[in-house]
Coordinates of C-alpha atoms in Angstrom, one line a residue:
M262 CA 243.5 156.7 130.5
K263 CA 240.0 157.0 131.8
F264 CA 238.7 154.2 133.7
R265 CA 235.5 154.8 135.4
M266 CA 232.8 151.9 137.6
V267 CA 229.7 151.7 135.6
K268 CA 228.3 149.1 137.7
K269 CA 229.1 147.3 140.8
N270 CA 231.8 144.7 138.9
I271 CA 231.5 146.8 136.2
F272 CA 234.2 149.1 134.4
I273 CA 234.4 150.7 131.5
L274 CA 238.6 151.9 130.2
T275 CA 238.2 154.4 128.1
G276 CA 242.5 154.2 125.9
S277 CA 244.1 157.7 124.2
E278 CA 243.9 155.7 120.4
F279 CA 240.7 157.0 119.0
S280 CA 239.0 156.9 122.7
S281 CA 238.1 153.3 122.0
N282 CA 236.3 151.8 124.6
A283 CA 237.5 148.2 127.0
I284 CA 234.8 146.7 129.4
L285 CA 235.8 145.4 132.5
I286 CA 233.3 142.5 134.4
L287 CA 234.8 142.2 137.4
N288 CA 234.5 137.8 139.4
N289 CA 236.4 137.7 142.6
D290 CA 239.6 137.1 141.1
E291 CA 238.8 136.7 137.6
A292 CA 237.5 139.3 134.9
V293 CA 236.3 138.8 131.8
L294 CA 237.5 141.6 129.4
V295 CA 235.2 142.8 126.0
D296 CA 237.2 144.6 123.8
G297 CA 241.1 145.8 123.9
L298 CA 241.2 149.5 122.7
A299 CA 243.6 150.8 119.8
S300 CA 247.3 151.1 120.7
H301 CA 250.3 148.8 121.9
E302 CA 250.4 151.9 124.6
D303 CA 246.9 151.9 125.4
A304 CA 246.7 148.4 125.3
I305 CA 251.0 148.0 127.9
E306 CA 248.5 150.9 130.1
L307 CA 245.5 148.2 130.2
K308 CA 247.3 145.4 131.7
E309 CA 249.1 147.2 134.1
M310 CA 245.6 149.2 135.7
I311 CA 244.0 145.1 136.0
S312 CA 246.8 143.8 137.5
K313 CA 248.0 146.6 139.3
I314 CA 244.5 148.4 140.5
F315 CA 241.9 146.0 139.7
K316 CA 244.8 143.1 140.9
T317 CA 242.8 140.3 138.9
K318 CA 243.2 137.5 135.9
V319 CA 241.2 137.9 132.7
K320 CA 240.1 134.5 132.0
Y321 CA 237.7 135.4 128.7
I322 CA 238.1 138.9 126.2
V323 CA 234.8 138.8 124.8
S324 CA 235.1 140.6 121.2
T325 CA 232.6 142.5 119.7
H326 CA 234.4 142.3 116.1
Y327 CA 237.5 142.2 114.8
F328 CA 238.9 145.8 113.6
S329 CA 242.5 146.5 114.8
D330 CA 241.6 149.4 116.8
H331 CA 239.3 146.8 118.8
M332 CA 242.5 144.4 119.4
A333 CA 245.6 146.1 120.7
A334 CA 245.3 143.9 123.6
F335 CA 244.8 140.3 122.4
P336 CA 247.8 139.4 122.4
L337 CA 249.1 140.4 126.1
F338 CA 246.3 138.1 127.6
P339 CA 247.9 134.7 126.7
E340 CA 246.6 132.8 128.7
S341 CA 242.7 134.0 128.3
K342 CA 240.4 132.4 125.7
I343 CA 238.7 134.8 123.5
I344 CA 235.3 134.7 122.4
A345 CA 234.4 135.8 119.3
H346 CA 231.4 135.0 116.1
K347 CA 232.4 132.2 114.1
D348 CA 232.7 134.3 111.2
Y349 CA 235.0 137.1 112.8
L350 CA 237.7 136.1 110.0
H351 CA 234.2 138.0 107.9
T352 CA 235.9 141.4 109.5
F353 CA 238.9 140.9 110.0
T354 CA 241.8 141.4 106.7
S355 CA 242.7 138.1 104.8
E356 CA 246.3 137.3 105.9
L357 CA 247.4 138.6 102.8
Y358 CA 246.7 142.1 102.9
R359 CA 247.0 142.4 106.6
S360 CA 249.4 145.4 107.5
Q361 CA 252.5 144.5 110.1
E362 CA 250.1 146.1 113.0
E363 CA 247.5 144.2 112.4
K364 CA 249.6 141.1 112.3
E365 CA 251.0 142.2 115.4
R366 CA 247.7 142.7 117.1
F367 CA 245.2 139.1 115.2
V368 CA 244.9 136.4 118.1
K369 CA 243.2 133.8 117.1
P370 CA 239.7 132.6 119.3
S371 CA 239.3 130.6 121.2
I372 CA 235.7 130.1 121.8
V373 CA 233.5 131.0 119.1
F374 CA 229.7 130.6 118.0
D375 CA 226.8 131.3 116.3
S376 CA 223.2 133.2 117.0
C377 CA 224.4 134.2 121.1
L378 CA 226.5 132.6 124.1
Q379 CA 225.8 132.4 127.6
L380 CA 228.3 133.2 130.6
E381 CA 227.2 133.4 134.3
W382 CA 229.7 135.4 136.1
G383 CA 229.7 136.2 139.3
I384 CA 226.6 138.4 140.3
Y385 CA 225.8 138.9 136.5
I386 CA 224.7 136.6 133.5
L387 CA 226.1 138.2 129.8
N388 CA 224.0 136.9 127.2
I389 CA 226.0 137.8 124.0
F390 CA 224.3 137.4 120.6
H391 CA 225.3 138.1 117.1
N392 CA 223.8 141.1 115.5
P393 CA 225.3 142.1 112.1
G394 CA 225.0 145.5 111.2
H395 CA 228.7 147.5 111.2
T396 CA 230.2 144.2 110.3
L397 CA 228.6 140.8 109.7
S398 CA 230.7 139.6 112.9
T399 CA 229.7 142.1 115.5
I400 CA 228.1 140.7 118.3
A401 CA 226.8 142.4 121.1
V402 CA 227.2 141.8 125.4
D403 CA 223.9 142.1 126.8
I404 CA 224.1 142.3 130.7
E405 CA 220.0 142.7 132.0
A406 CA 221.0 142.8 135.8
A407 CA 223.5 145.6 134.9
D408 CA 220.4 147.6 132.5
L409 CA 223.9 148.2 130.0
I410 CA 224.6 146.8 126.6
I411 CA 228.1 147.2 125.0
T412 CA 226.9 147.6 121.6
G413 CA 230.3 147.7 119.1
D414 CA 230.8 150.1 116.4
H415 CA 226.6 150.1 115.0
V416 CA 227.2 153.9 116.1
F417 CA 230.5 156.1 115.8
C418 CA 229.4 159.4 118.1
N419 CA 226.4 160.8 115.6
V420 CA 226.6 158.5 111.9
A421 CA 226.7 154.9 111.3
Y422 CA 229.1 153.7 109.3
L423 CA 228.3 151.7 106.2
C424 CA 231.6 150.9 104.7
Y425 CA 231.4 147.0 105.8
S426 CA 227.8 146.7 105.3
T427 CA 224.1 147.8 103.8
P428 CA 222.0 150.9 105.7
E429 CA 219.4 147.8 105.9
M430 CA 221.6 145.8 108.6
I431 CA 222.3 148.3 110.5
R432 CA 219.2 149.6 111.2
E433 CA 218.4 146.1 111.6
A434 CA 220.7 145.7 114.5
L435 CA 220.4 149.5 116.2
N436 CA 216.0 148.3 116.2
K437 CA 217.7 145.4 118.0
I438 CA 219.7 146.9 120.4
R439 CA 217.2 149.2 121.2
M440 CA 214.2 146.6 121.9
T441 CA 216.6 145.3 125.2
N442 CA 215.3 149.2 126.4
R443 CA 218.9 148.6 128.6
N444 CA 219.8 153.2 129.8
I445 CA 223.7 152.1 129.9
V446 CA 224.9 151.5 126.2
I447 CA 228.6 151.5 125.4
T448 CA 229.6 151.3 122.3
G449 CA 232.9 151.0 121.0
H450 CA 234.3 154.5 121.5
N451 CA 233.9 158.2 123.2
G452 CA 233.1 156.3 127.2
I453 CA 229.3 155.5 128.3
A454 CA 226.3 156.8 126.3
S455 CA 222.5 155.6 126.1
M456 CA 220.0 155.0 124.0
D457 CA 219.6 158.2 122.5
K458 CA 222.6 157.5 121.1
I459 CA 221.2 154.7 118.9
N460 CA 218.2 156.8 118.2
D461 CA 221.1 159.1 116.7
G462 CA 222.5 156.5 114.7
L463 CA 218.3 155.5 112.8
E464 CA 218.3 159.4 112.2
Y465 CA 220.8 159.4 110.6
L466 CA 220.4 156.8 108.2
M467 CA 216.8 157.6 108.2
R468 CA 217.7 161.8 106.8
L469 CA 220.7 160.2 105.1
E470 CA 217.7 158.3 103.0
K471 CA 215.8 160.9 102.4
Y472 CA 218.6 163.3 101.0
V473 CA 220.2 160.6 99.1
K474 CA 216.5 159.9 97.2
E475 CA 216.3 163.7 96.5
S476 CA 219.7 163.5 94.9
R477 CA 219.1 161.2 92.8
T478 CA 215.0 162.9 90.8
Q479 CA 218.7 165.2 90.1
N480 CA 220.2 162.0 88.1
S481 CA 223.9 163.8 89.7
K482 CA 226.2 162.1 91.4
E483 CA 227.6 165.1 92.9
S484 CA 224.6 166.3 94.5
I485 CA 224.3 162.7 96.5
L486 CA 228.2 164.1 97.6
N487 CA 227.0 167.7 98.7
I488 CA 224.5 166.0 101.1
K489 CA 226.2 168.2 103.9
I490 CA 226.8 165.9 107.7
E491 CA 224.4 168.9 109.8
D492 CA 221.9 168.0 107.6
C493 CA 221.5 163.9 108.7
V494 CA 222.3 164.0 112.1
K495 CA 220.0 166.5 115.0
P496 CA 219.8 170.4 115.0
K497 CA 223.3 171.9 117.1
V498 CA 224.9 168.8 117.5
S499 CA 228.9 169.4 117.6
I500 CA 230.1 166.8 114.7
T501 CA 233.3 166.0 115.2
E502 CA 236.5 166.3 112.2
P503 CA 236.2 161.6 112.0
E504 CA 231.7 162.0 111.4
R505 CA 233.2 164.5 108.6
I506 CA 235.5 162.2 108.0
F507 CA 232.5 158.7 107.6
H508 CA 229.4 161.0 106.2
Q509 CA 232.2 161.4 103.2
R510 CA 232.8 158.2 103.2
N511 CA 229.1 157.4 102.9
L512 CA 228.2 159.2 100.6
Q513 CA 231.5 157.4 97.8
F514 CA 229.7 154.1 99.4
I515 CA 226.2 154.6 98.4
I516 CA 227.1 156.0 95.1
D517 CA 229.2 152.3 94.5
K518 CA 227.4 150.3 95.7
E519 CA 223.7 152.2 94.8
L520 CA 222.5 152.2 98.0
F521 CA 219.4 153.3 99.5
S522 CA 218.6 152.8 95.2
N523 CA 215.8 151.8 96.0

């Protein structure tokens, strides 16, 4: 597992599975953990590092959204209080359809909130606010004194994923993040980023909408499915295989849900 200090008392830990991020915020011998990585192996290593390297106990876990690739560590900290948006079950699969893996990771939150919640934690104030976009229950954690915002999964690398929401909601969420003007941005995956990553997500949506509307003039679903990811991201950007998969899924969602139809 990779880890590094972001600011005083704030560390980012990135697991092997899906390069999922967890953020540790220290306050003497206690800590806030934001998200919980994507695999049991990564979660075990996280717990050991928190105990042996950081020598602290996790008092609170903040869940940016209840997807299993950010929940692996939740069962390993039974004494921690989990903070989540009140509509977390809109994100988490209903009990009837949960996989065995999801069932094993599910821990009901201890503290839920609607719009915002403020947590004074050592030298920082954590402003936790509802920011629906990637999912209806996604939250962000803004730490002004650290010039840092933790955003969840509104953007994955250069792509915004449309499966669980609408382009309008994602665009609004990204703009809300951009308005904070923080220099350090931590999304759900792939370590530390900057506000450029948020701008990349907005640009992807803008370009995607343009090509979808052009394709609709041809009255052909196939033309939408043929929209290339290279045309929707900045020139000369290195594109990962997961981004290609998400982009192709986006194109099918656009057809199925008639997105960008206005």
